[in-house]
Amino acid sequence: MTETGYFTEENSAEVVTSRNADAKDARLAEVMDSVVRHLHAAVKEIEPTQEEWFEAIRFLTEVGHMCNDWRQEFILLSDVTGVSMLVDAINNRKPTGASESTVLGPFHVPDAPELPMGSDICLDQKGDPMLVKGRILDASGAPINAVKIDVWQANDEGFYDVQQKGLQPDFNLRGVFRTGPDGSYHFKGVKPKFYPIPDDGPVGQMLTRLGRHPYRPAHLHYILEADGFETLITHIFDPDDPYIHSDAVFGVKKSLLAKFDLIDDPARIAAAGFDRPYYEVVHDFVLAPET
């Protein structure tokens, strides 16, 4: 072994990465090279005590223990550190003018019912009624026919149906629609409310110690699919929500803000098919061509 092969504080990363020279997976070696270099640089900058390092290991162990078929605490950790959104941004770079993506979230249900355009997805009729409408366009501004629009949202108390089995009807506030030749869409729902991410585990404890809240601002989820176009997974957000500038998972983008206008004009209420004031949300989407 040469002198440069011995582990020192100065050459620690180089010594570790050199051991991977015979890696059978080139991509894994590339990833580990970067991870080791940045991790060792962070440790040298922080200079943790032995007790602090064991505390970090204990934290990661507790994160792992919190994971099961219904709860993925490591994804939550990725979310609150902004890594989930960064990976999403890297993998969903859009051409100028195309609608931006954001994270899928944990509450999507793949077999939501397909409904006639204009249907009300609020099955229990609780909360303030809402009409959502807009158009699905290509980059030139032309409407896109036969777009599959998968939508879902939390209720007026900040819960999804899968979180309140027995309290909300199955598939409450979920639906699938398809556009016609004019590319337009519209459906009825209920004005959503902000809600906390799960904060009863080690990630929630970390947020508390950092002085951060666990809330996501009110939003609607969309998955848009059409032949010849990239699938778009995104949200639209209420810009007046109290947590719009501090989303716990960093999912808000300026282009995804959609005004929630309260409509109290009797003629418009009647024309929309409501019996009381409602919120109107108008938002168009532009799909990127498939590459």
PDB file of C-alpha atoms in Angstrom:
ATOM      1  CA  MET A   1       0.000   0.000   0.000  1.00  0.00           C
ATOM      2  CA  THR A   2       1.354   3.409  -0.919  1.00  0.00           C
ATOM      3  CA  GLU A   3       1.358   6.312   1.469  1.00  0.00           C
ATOM      4  CA  THR A   4      -1.568   7.880  -0.435  1.00  0.00           C
ATOM      5  CA  GLY A   5      -3.654   4.751   0.210  1.00  0.00           C
ATOM      6  CA  TYR A   6      -3.816   5.283   3.965  1.00  0.00           C
ATOM      7  CA  PHE A   7      -6.926   6.983   5.319  1.00  0.00           C
ATOM      8  CA  THR A   8      -6.404  10.497   6.682  1.00  0.00           C
ATOM      9  CA  GLU A   9      -8.693  13.377   7.446  1.00  0.00           C
ATOM     10  CA  GLU A  10      -7.415  15.187   4.369  1.00  0.00           C
ATOM     11  CA  ASN A  11      -7.750  12.397   1.795  1.00  0.00           C
ATOM     12  CA  SER A  12     -10.687  10.484   3.285  1.00  0.00           C
ATOM     13  CA  ALA A  13     -13.038  10.780   0.301  1.00  0.00           C
ATOM     14  CA  GLU A  14     -10.386   9.848  -2.237  1.00  0.00           C
ATOM     15  CA  VAL A  15      -9.372   6.744  -0.302  1.00  0.00           C
ATOM     16  CA  VAL A  16     -12.966   5.553   0.008  1.00  0.00           C
ATOM     17  CA  THR A  17     -13.894   6.159  -3.650  1.00  0.00           C
ATOM     18  CA  SER A  18     -10.690   4.501  -4.878  1.00  0.00           C
ATOM     19  CA  ARG A  19     -11.930   1.209  -3.399  1.00  0.00           C
ATOM     20  CA  ASN A  20     -14.733   1.233  -5.983  1.00  0.00           C
ATOM     21  CA  ALA A  21     -12.384   1.104  -8.965  1.00  0.00           C
ATOM     22  CA  ASP A  22     -13.515  -2.416  -9.903  1.00  0.00           C
ATOM     23  CA  ALA A  23     -17.231  -1.768  -9.551  1.00  0.00           C
ATOM     24  CA  LYS A  24     -19.411  -3.909 -11.825  1.00  0.00           C
ATOM     25  CA  ASP A  25     -22.071  -1.172 -11.976  1.00  0.00           C
ATOM     26  CA  ALA A  26     -20.559   2.001 -13.463  1.00  0.00           C
ATOM     27  CA  ARG A  27     -23.567   4.155 -12.598  1.00  0.00           C
ATOM     28  CA  LEU A  28     -23.534   2.985  -8.976  1.00  0.00           C
ATOM     29  CA  ALA A  29     -19.832   3.805  -8.756  1.00  0.00           C
ATOM     30  CA  GLU A  30     -20.488   7.264 -10.203  1.00  0.00           C
ATOM     31  CA  VAL A  31     -23.302   7.892  -7.712  1.00  0.00           C
ATOM     32  CA  MET A  32     -21.301   6.652  -4.723  1.00  0.00           C
ATOM     33  CA  ASP A  33     -18.308   8.750  -5.761  1.00  0.00           C
ATOM     34  CA  SER A  34     -20.443  11.897  -5.622  1.00  0.00           C
ATOM     35  CA  VAL A  35     -22.253  10.896  -2.428  1.00  0.00           C
ATOM     36  CA  VAL A  36     -19.029  10.077  -0.589  1.00  0.00           C
ATOM     37  CA  ARG A  37     -17.306  13.291  -1.692  1.00  0.00           C
ATOM     38  CA  HIS A  38     -20.212  15.490  -0.605  1.00  0.00           C
ATOM     39  CA  LEU A  39     -20.849  13.550   2.604  1.00  0.00           C
ATOM     40  CA  HIS A  40     -17.215  13.729   3.682  1.00  0.00           C
ATOM     41  CA  ALA A  41     -17.121  17.440   2.818  1.00  0.00           C
ATOM     42  CA  ALA A  42     -20.214  18.024   4.979  1.00  0.00           C
ATOM     43  CA  VAL A  43     -18.707  16.084   7.911  1.00  0.00           C
ATOM     44  CA  LYS A  44     -15.499  18.115   7.655  1.00  0.00           C
ATOM     45  CA  GLU A  45     -17.491  21.344   7.616  1.00  0.00           C
ATOM     46  CA  ILE A  46     -19.751  20.373  10.534  1.00  0.00           C
ATOM     47  CA  GLU A  47     -17.119  18.556  12.621  1.00  0.00           C
ATOM     48  CA  PRO A  48     -19.701  16.584  14.603  1.00  0.00           C
ATOM     49  CA  THR A  49     -18.893  15.131  17.987  1.00  0.00           C
ATOM     50  CA  GLN A  50     -19.134  11.368  18.415  1.00  0.00           C
ATOM     51  CA  GLU A  51     -22.374  11.902  20.331  1.00  0.00           C
ATOM     52  CA  GLU A  52     -23.856  14.029  17.534  1.00  0.00           C
ATOM     53  CA  TRP A  53     -22.966  11.405  14.923  1.00  0.00           C
ATOM     54  CA  PHE A  54     -24.611   8.644  16.954  1.00  0.00           C
ATOM     55  CA  GLU A  55     -27.661  10.912  17.296  1.00  0.00           C
ATOM     56  CA  ALA A  56     -27.781  11.187  13.488  1.00  0.00           C
ATOM     57  CA  ILE A  57     -27.594   7.396  13.176  1.00  0.00           C
ATOM     58  CA  ARG A  58     -30.331   7.016  15.788  1.00  0.00           C
ATOM     59  CA  PHE A  59     -32.532   9.446  13.838  1.00  0.00           C
ATOM     60  CA  LEU A  60     -32.105   7.530  10.573  1.00  0.00           C
ATOM     61  CA  THR A  61     -32.788   4.257  12.398  1.00  0.00           C
ATOM     62  CA  GLU A  62     -36.051   5.670  13.749  1.00  0.00           C
ATOM     63  CA  VAL A  63     -36.983   6.885  10.250  1.00  0.00           C
ATOM     64  CA  GLY A  64     -36.534   3.332   8.982  1.00  0.00           C
ATOM     65  CA  HIS A  65     -38.556   1.845  11.837  1.00  0.00           C
ATOM     66  CA  MET A  66     -41.422   4.214  10.967  1.00  0.00           C
ATOM     67  CA  CYS A  67     -41.719   2.832   7.418  1.00  0.00           C
ATOM     68  CA  ASN A  68     -44.382   0.251   6.575  1.00  0.00           C
ATOM     69  CA  ASP A  69     -46.918  -0.523   3.831  1.00  0.00           C
ATOM     70  CA  TRP A  70     -48.888   2.631   4.689  1.00  0.00           C
ATOM     71  CA  ARG A  71     -46.187   5.041   5.818  1.00  0.00           C
ATOM     72  CA  GLN A  72     -42.896   5.906   4.095  1.00  0.00           C
ATOM     73  CA  GLU A  73     -40.969   8.110   6.486  1.00  0.00           C
ATOM     74  CA  PHE A  74     -37.909   8.223   4.218  1.00  0.00           C
ATOM     75  CA  ILE A  75     -40.011   9.749   1.423  1.00  0.00           C
ATOM     76  CA  LEU A  76     -41.254  12.261   3.994  1.00  0.00           C
ATOM     77  CA  LEU A  77     -37.650  13.073   4.883  1.00  0.00           C
ATOM     78  CA  SER A  78     -36.890  13.511   1.179  1.00  0.00           C
ATOM     79  CA  ASP A  79     -39.929  15.786   0.872  1.00  0.00           C
ATOM     80  CA  VAL A  80     -39.157  18.150   3.755  1.00  0.00           C
ATOM     81  CA  THR A  81     -35.514  18.552   2.705  1.00  0.00           C
ATOM     82  CA  GLY A  82     -36.609  19.586  -0.785  1.00  0.00           C
ATOM     83  CA  VAL A  83     -34.951  16.588  -2.444  1.00  0.00           C
ATOM     84  CA  SER A  84     -38.220  15.155  -3.789  1.00  0.00           C
ATOM     85  CA  MET A  85     -39.016  18.422  -5.555  1.00  0.00           C
ATOM     86  CA  LEU A  86     -35.442  18.724  -6.861  1.00  0.00           C
ATOM     87  CA  VAL A  87     -35.547  15.218  -8.354  1.00  0.00           C
ATOM     88  CA  ASP A  88     -38.961  16.035  -9.850  1.00  0.00           C
ATOM     89  CA  ALA A  89     -37.600  19.251 -11.392  1.00  0.00           C
ATOM     90  CA  ILE A  90     -34.564  17.488 -12.885  1.00  0.00           C
ATOM     91  CA  ASN A  91     -36.719  14.746 -14.407  1.00  0.00           C
ATOM     92  CA  ASN A  92     -39.454  17.055 -15.686  1.00  0.00           C
ATOM     93  CA  ARG A  93     -37.666  19.927 -17.408  1.00  0.00           C
ATOM     94  CA  LYS A  94     -40.257  21.567 -19.647  1.00  0.00           C
ATOM     95  CA  PRO A  95     -39.970  23.700 -22.766  1.00  0.00           C
ATOM     96  CA  THR A  96     -40.860  27.365 -22.395  1.00  0.00           C
ATOM     97  CA  GLY A  97     -44.577  27.848 -21.958  1.00  0.00           C
ATOM     98  CA  ALA A  98     -45.397  24.296 -20.839  1.00  0.00           C
ATOM     99  CA  SER A  99     -47.105  23.782 -17.481  1.00  0.00           C
ATOM    100  CA  GLU A 100     -44.783  22.850 -14.643  1.00  0.00           C
ATOM    101  CA  SER A 101     -44.925  19.645 -12.636  1.00  0.00           C
ATOM    102  CA  THR A 102     -44.837  19.007  -8.913  1.00  0.00           C
ATOM    103  CA  VAL A 103     -44.750  15.954  -6.643  1.00  0.00           C
ATOM    104  CA  LEU A 104     -47.430  13.255  -6.920  1.00  0.00           C
ATOM    105  CA  GLY A 105     -48.152  13.011  -3.211  1.00  0.00           C
ATOM    106  CA  PRO A 106     -49.104   9.852  -1.274  1.00  0.00           C
ATOM    107  CA  PHE A 107     -52.897   9.848  -1.730  1.00  0.00           C
ATOM    108  CA  HIS A 108     -53.439   9.114  -5.415  1.00  0.00           C
ATOM    109  CA  VAL A 109     -55.845   6.229  -6.130  1.00  0.00           C
ATOM    110  CA  PRO A 110     -55.290   4.657  -9.574  1.00  0.00           C
ATOM    111  CA  ASP A 111     -58.819   3.327 -10.159  1.00  0.00           C
ATOM    112  CA  ALA A 112     -60.933   6.438  -9.601  1.00  0.00           C
ATOM    113  CA  PRO A 113     -64.184   6.387 -11.626  1.00  0.00           C
ATOM    114  CA  GLU A 114     -64.423   8.041 -15.029  1.00  0.00           C
ATOM    115  CA  LEU A 115     -67.206  10.637 -14.956  1.00  0.00           C
ATOM    116  CA  PRO A 116     -69.122  12.760 -17.455  1.00  0.00           C
ATOM    117  CA  MET A 117     -67.566  16.192 -17.925  1.00  0.00           C
ATOM    118  CA  GLY A 118     -69.025  18.640 -15.421  1.00  0.00           C
ATOM    119  CA  SER A 119     -69.749  16.064 -12.712  1.00  0.00           C
ATOM    120  CA  ASP A 120     -69.564  16.900  -9.016  1.00  0.00           C
ATOM    121  CA  ILE A 121     -66.766  14.895  -7.369  1.00  0.00           C
ATOM    122  CA  CYS A 122     -67.879  15.977  -3.869  1.00  0.00           C
ATOM    123  CA  LEU A 123     -70.081  13.017  -2.911  1.00  0.00           C
ATOM    124  CA  ASP A 124     -70.994  14.103   0.629  1.00  0.00           C
ATOM    125  CA  GLN A 125     -71.773  17.742  -0.282  1.00  0.00           C
ATOM    126  CA  LYS A 126     -69.835  19.078   2.698  1.00  0.00           C
ATOM    127  CA  GLY A 127     -67.960  22.376   2.514  1.00  0.00           C
ATOM    128  CA  ASP A 128     -68.055  25.375   0.204  1.00  0.00           C
ATOM    129  CA  PRO A 129     -68.927  24.361  -3.378  1.00  0.00           C
ATOM    130  CA  MET A 130     -66.380  24.998  -6.107  1.00  0.00           C
ATOM    131  CA  LEU A 131     -66.384  25.039  -9.907  1.00  0.00           C
ATOM    132  CA  VAL A 132     -63.053  24.299 -11.608  1.00  0.00           C
ATOM    133  CA  LYS A 133     -62.628  24.883 -15.317  1.00  0.00           C
ATOM    134  CA  GLY A 134     -60.085  25.612 -18.011  1.00  0.00           C
ATOM    135  CA  ARG A 135     -58.516  24.295 -21.197  1.00  0.00           C
ATOM    136  CA  ILE A 136     -55.785  21.821 -22.078  1.00  0.00           C
ATOM    137  CA  LEU A 137     -53.596  23.225 -24.864  1.00  0.00           C
ATOM    138  CA  ASP A 138     -50.464  22.415 -26.824  1.00  0.00           C
ATOM    139  CA  ALA A 139     -47.490  24.752 -27.120  1.00  0.00           C
ATOM    140  CA  SER A 140     -49.070  26.586 -30.069  1.00  0.00           C
ATOM    141  CA  GLY A 141     -52.267  27.293 -28.095  1.00  0.00           C
ATOM    142  CA  ALA A 142     -54.364  24.704 -29.929  1.00  0.00           C
ATOM    143  CA  PRO A 143     -56.787  22.603 -27.838  1.00  0.00           C
ATOM    144  CA  ILE A 144     -55.936  18.952 -27.198  1.00  0.00           C
ATOM    145  CA  ASN A 145     -58.658  16.370 -27.702  1.00  0.00           C
ATOM    146  CA  ALA A 146     -59.142  13.259 -25.534  1.00  0.00           C
ATOM    147  CA  VAL A 147     -56.910  14.309 -22.648  1.00  0.00           C
ATOM    148  CA  LYS A 148     -57.384  12.043 -19.640  1.00  0.00           C
ATOM    149  CA  ILE A 149     -57.704  14.287 -16.574  1.00  0.00           C
ATOM    150  CA  ASP A 150     -57.289  12.503 -13.238  1.00  0.00           C
ATOM    151  CA  VAL A 151     -58.147  14.862 -10.352  1.00  0.00           C
ATOM    152  CA  TRP A 152     -58.272  14.467  -6.591  1.00  0.00           C
ATOM    153  CA  GLN A 153     -58.287  16.728  -3.565  1.00  0.00           C
ATOM    154  CA  ALA A 154     -58.640  16.975   0.203  1.00  0.00           C
ATOM    155  CA  ASN A 155     -61.963  18.000   1.699  1.00  0.00           C
ATOM    156  CA  ASP A 156     -62.861  21.168   3.568  1.00  0.00           C
ATOM    157  CA  GLU A 157     -61.202  19.754   6.714  1.00  0.00           C
ATOM    158  CA  GLY A 158     -57.941  18.850   4.995  1.00  0.00           C
ATOM    159  CA  PHE A 159     -58.477  15.072   4.711  1.00  0.00           C
ATOM    160  CA  TYR A 160     -58.485  12.730   1.717  1.00  0.00           C
ATOM    161  CA  ASP A 161     -61.091   9.973   1.521  1.00  0.00           C
ATOM    162  CA  VAL A 162     -58.469   7.266   2.121  1.00  0.00           C
ATOM    163  CA  GLN A 163     -57.598   8.942   5.427  1.00  0.00           C
ATOM    164  CA  GLN A 164     -61.203   8.825   6.640  1.00  0.00           C
ATOM    165  CA  LYS A 165     -62.550   5.428   5.667  1.00  0.00           C
ATOM    166  CA  GLY A 166     -66.130   5.224   6.882  1.00  0.00           C
ATOM    167  CA  LEU A 167     -66.372   8.990   7.379  1.00  0.00           C
ATOM    168  CA  GLN A 168     -66.046   9.954   3.711  1.00  0.00           C
ATOM    169  CA  PRO A 169     -67.580   7.969   0.829  1.00  0.00           C
ATOM    170  CA  ASP A 170     -65.158   5.910  -1.250  1.00  0.00           C
ATOM    171  CA  PHE A 171     -63.756   7.972  -4.147  1.00  0.00           C
ATOM    172  CA  ASN A 172     -64.987  11.184  -2.562  1.00  0.00           C
ATOM    173  CA  LEU A 173     -63.371  14.171  -4.274  1.00  0.00           C
ATOM    174  CA  ARG A 174     -61.819  12.028  -7.013  1.00  0.00           C
ATOM    175  CA  GLY A 175     -62.672  11.648 -10.669  1.00  0.00           C
ATOM    176  CA  VAL A 176     -61.411  11.058 -14.177  1.00  0.00           C
ATOM    177  CA  PHE A 177     -62.578  13.217 -17.103  1.00  0.00           C
ATOM    178  CA  ARG A 178     -61.735  13.380 -20.809  1.00  0.00           C
ATOM    179  CA  THR A 179     -61.640  16.504 -22.921  1.00  0.00           C
ATOM    180  CA  GLY A 180     -63.480  16.920 -26.200  1.00  0.00           C
ATOM    181  CA  PRO A 181     -62.170  18.573 -29.386  1.00  0.00           C
ATOM    182  CA  ASP A 182     -62.248  22.035 -27.764  1.00  0.00           C
ATOM    183  CA  GLY A 183     -59.809  20.903 -25.047  1.00  0.00           C
ATOM    184  CA  SER A 184     -61.967  22.357 -22.278  1.00  0.00           C
ATOM    185  CA  TYR A 185     -62.698  20.791 -18.909  1.00  0.00           C
ATOM    186  CA  HIS A 186     -64.943  21.606 -15.966  1.00  0.00           C
ATOM    187  CA  PHE A 187     -66.019  19.826 -12.821  1.00  0.00           C
ATOM    188  CA  LYS A 188     -67.440  20.602  -9.402  1.00  0.00           C
ATOM    189  CA  GLY A 189     -65.772  19.988  -6.073  1.00  0.00           C
ATOM    190  CA  VAL A 190     -65.357  21.653  -2.711  1.00  0.00           C
ATOM    191  CA  LYS A 191     -62.889  24.363  -1.691  1.00  0.00           C
ATOM    192  CA  PRO A 192     -59.938  22.434  -0.211  1.00  0.00           C
ATOM    193  CA  LYS A 193     -58.160  23.282   3.009  1.00  0.00           C
ATOM    194  CA  PHE A 194     -54.505  23.229   4.037  1.00  0.00           C
ATOM    195  CA  TYR A 195     -53.400  20.148   5.950  1.00  0.00           C
ATOM    196  CA  PRO A 196     -50.344  18.789   7.790  1.00  0.00           C
ATOM    197  CA  ILE A 197     -48.066  16.086   6.480  1.00  0.00           C
ATOM    198  CA  PRO A 198     -47.689  13.216   9.010  1.00  0.00           C
ATOM    199  CA  ASP A 199     -45.740  14.784  11.868  1.00  0.00           C
ATOM    200  CA  ASP A 200     -46.000  12.132  14.589  1.00  0.00           C
ATOM    201  CA  GLY A 201     -42.656  10.527  13.722  1.00  0.00           C
ATOM    202  CA  PRO A 202     -38.970  11.461  13.675  1.00  0.00           C
ATOM    203  CA  VAL A 203     -39.354  13.758  10.643  1.00  0.00           C
ATOM    204  CA  GLY A 204     -42.100  15.694  12.425  1.00  0.00           C
ATOM    205  CA  GLN A 205     -39.907  15.944  15.526  1.00  0.00           C
ATOM    206  CA  MET A 206     -37.082  17.283  13.359  1.00  0.00           C
ATOM    207  CA  LEU A 207     -39.378  19.956  11.889  1.00  0.00           C
ATOM    208  CA  THR A 208     -40.411  21.028  15.393  1.00  0.00           C
ATOM    209  CA  ARG A 209     -36.785  21.331  16.498  1.00  0.00           C
ATOM    210  CA  LEU A 210     -36.070  23.406  13.381  1.00  0.00           C
ATOM    211  CA  GLY A 211     -38.981  25.735  14.099  1.00  0.00           C
ATOM    212  CA  ARG A 212     -40.850  24.612  10.966  1.00  0.00           C
ATOM    213  CA  HIS A 213     -44.545  23.789  10.578  1.00  0.00           C
ATOM    214  CA  PRO A 214     -45.783  20.615   8.815  1.00  0.00           C
ATOM    215  CA  TYR A 215     -48.498  22.195   6.640  1.00  0.00           C
ATOM    216  CA  ARG A 216     -49.185  22.046   2.916  1.00  0.00           C
ATOM    217  CA  PRO A 217     -51.267  24.886   1.416  1.00  0.00           C
ATOM    218  CA  ALA A 218     -54.662  24.095  -0.134  1.00  0.00           C
ATOM    219  CA  HIS A 219     -54.377  22.548  -3.591  1.00  0.00           C
ATOM    220  CA  LEU A 220     -55.924  20.328  -6.249  1.00  0.00           C
ATOM    221  CA  HIS A 221     -54.054  17.398  -7.814  1.00  0.00           C
ATOM    222  CA  TYR A 222     -53.940  16.644 -11.542  1.00  0.00           C
ATOM    223  CA  ILE A 223     -52.510  13.943 -13.764  1.00  0.00           C
ATOM    224  CA  LEU A 224     -52.928  14.849 -17.450  1.00  0.00           C
ATOM    225  CA  GLU A 225     -52.309  12.225 -20.140  1.00  0.00           C
ATOM    226  CA  ALA A 226     -52.719  12.493 -23.928  1.00  0.00           C
ATOM    227  CA  ASP A 227     -51.254  10.688 -26.925  1.00  0.00           C
ATOM    228  CA  GLY A 228     -48.221  12.495 -28.285  1.00  0.00           C
ATOM    229  CA  PHE A 229     -47.629  14.512 -25.111  1.00  0.00           C
ATOM    230  CA  GLU A 230     -45.635  14.068 -21.921  1.00  0.00           C
ATOM    231  CA  THR A 231     -47.722  13.091 -18.904  1.00  0.00           C
ATOM    232  CA  LEU A 232     -48.064  16.020 -16.493  1.00  0.00           C
ATOM    233  CA  ILE A 233     -48.301  15.434 -12.741  1.00  0.00           C
ATOM    234  CA  THR A 234     -49.043  18.701 -11.009  1.00  0.00           C
ATOM    235  CA  HIS A 235     -51.155  20.732  -8.554  1.00  0.00           C
ATOM    236  CA  ILE A 236     -52.871  24.084  -8.586  1.00  0.00           C
ATOM    237  CA  PHE A 237     -52.704  26.138  -5.410  1.00  0.00           C
ATOM    238  CA  ASP A 238     -54.792  28.760  -3.635  1.00  0.00           C
ATOM    239  CA  PRO A 239     -52.556  31.873  -3.575  1.00  0.00           C
ATOM    240  CA  ASP A 240     -54.416  33.241  -0.551  1.00  0.00           C
ATOM    241  CA  ASP A 241     -53.679  30.205   1.618  1.00  0.00           C
ATOM    242  CA  PRO A 242     -51.799  31.060   4.849  1.00  0.00           C
ATOM    243  CA  TYR A 243     -49.088  28.502   4.012  1.00  0.00           C
ATOM    244  CA  ILE A 244     -48.638  29.350   0.336  1.00  0.00           C
ATOM    245  CA  HIS A 245     -45.110  30.693   0.906  1.00  0.00           C
ATOM    246  CA  SER A 246     -43.995  27.965   3.316  1.00  0.00           C
ATOM    247  CA  ASP A 247     -45.194  24.638   1.904  1.00  0.00           C
ATOM    248  CA  ALA A 248     -43.591  21.932   4.053  1.00  0.00           C
ATOM    249  CA  VAL A 249     -42.559  19.944   0.955  1.00  0.00           C
ATOM    250  CA  PHE A 250     -41.637  22.922  -1.308  1.00  0.00           C
ATOM    251  CA  GLY A 251     -44.228  21.948  -3.943  1.00  0.00           C
ATOM    252  CA  VAL A 252     -45.513  25.444  -4.773  1.00  0.00           C
ATOM    253  CA  LYS A 253     -44.451  27.102  -8.028  1.00  0.00           C
ATOM    254  CA  LYS A 254     -45.575  30.556  -9.104  1.00  0.00           C
ATOM    255  CA  SER A 255     -47.047  29.233 -12.357  1.00  0.00           C
ATOM    256  CA  LEU A 256     -49.310  26.860 -10.419  1.00  0.00           C
ATOM    257  CA  LEU A 257     -51.180  29.560  -8.493  1.00  0.00           C
ATOM    258  CA  ALA A 258     -54.858  29.701  -9.463  1.00  0.00           C
ATOM    259  CA  LYS A 259     -57.183  32.314  -7.984  1.00  0.00           C
ATOM    260  CA  PHE A 260     -60.145  30.958  -6.017  1.00  0.00           C
ATOM    261  CA  ASP A 261     -62.827  33.605  -6.667  1.00  0.00           C
ATOM    262  CA  LEU A 262     -65.941  33.680  -4.488  1.00  0.00           C
ATOM    263  CA  ILE A 263     -69.031  34.060  -6.692  1.00  0.00           C
ATOM    264  CA  ASP A 264     -72.102  35.462  -4.906  1.00  0.00           C
ATOM    265  CA  ASP A 265     -74.038  36.849  -7.878  1.00  0.00           C
ATOM    266  CA  PRO A 266     -77.455  35.061  -7.902  1.00  0.00           C
ATOM    267  CA  ALA A 267     -77.555  34.766 -11.696  1.00  0.00           C
ATOM    268  CA  ARG A 268     -74.120  33.158 -11.876  1.00  0.00           C
ATOM    269  CA  ILE A 269     -74.940  30.868  -8.942  1.00  0.00           C
ATOM    270  CA  ALA A 270     -78.038  29.636 -10.739  1.00  0.00           C
ATOM    271  CA  ALA A 271     -76.230  29.272 -14.066  1.00  0.00           C
ATOM    272  CA  ALA A 272     -73.527  27.158 -12.427  1.00  0.00           C
ATOM    273  CA  GLY A 273     -76.135  24.877 -10.860  1.00  0.00           C
ATOM    274  CA  PHE A 274     -75.472  25.795  -7.231  1.00  0.00           C
ATOM    275  CA  ASP A 275     -77.924  26.941  -4.567  1.00  0.00           C
ATOM    276  CA  ARG A 276     -75.457  29.145  -2.660  1.00  0.00           C
ATOM    277  CA  PRO A 277     -72.262  31.148  -3.284  1.00  0.00           C
ATOM    278  CA  TYR A 278     -69.414  29.109  -4.724  1.00  0.00           C
ATOM    279  CA  TYR A 279     -65.731  29.402  -5.547  1.00  0.00           C
ATOM    280  CA  GLU A 280     -64.666  29.509  -9.185  1.00  0.00           C
ATOM    281  CA  VAL A 281     -61.194  28.399 -10.245  1.00  0.00           C
ATOM    282  CA  VAL A 282     -60.038  28.907 -13.841  1.00  0.00           C
ATOM    283  CA  HIS A 283     -56.733  27.382 -14.895  1.00  0.00           C
ATOM    284  CA  ASP A 284     -55.377  26.315 -18.281  1.00  0.00           C
ATOM    285  CA  PHE A 285     -52.652  23.722 -18.814  1.00  0.00           C
ATOM    286  CA  VAL A 286     -50.110  23.493 -21.637  1.00  0.00           C
ATOM    287  CA  LEU A 287     -48.732  20.018 -22.331  1.00  0.00           C
ATOM    288  CA  ALA A 288     -45.208  19.471 -23.624  1.00  0.00           C
ATOM    289  CA  PRO A 289     -44.812  17.293 -26.728  1.00  0.00           C
ATOM    290  CA  GLU A 290     -43.578  13.778 -26.133  1.00  0.00           C
ATOM    291  CA  THR A 291     -39.859  13.368 -26.724  1.00  0.00           C
TER     292      THR A 291
END
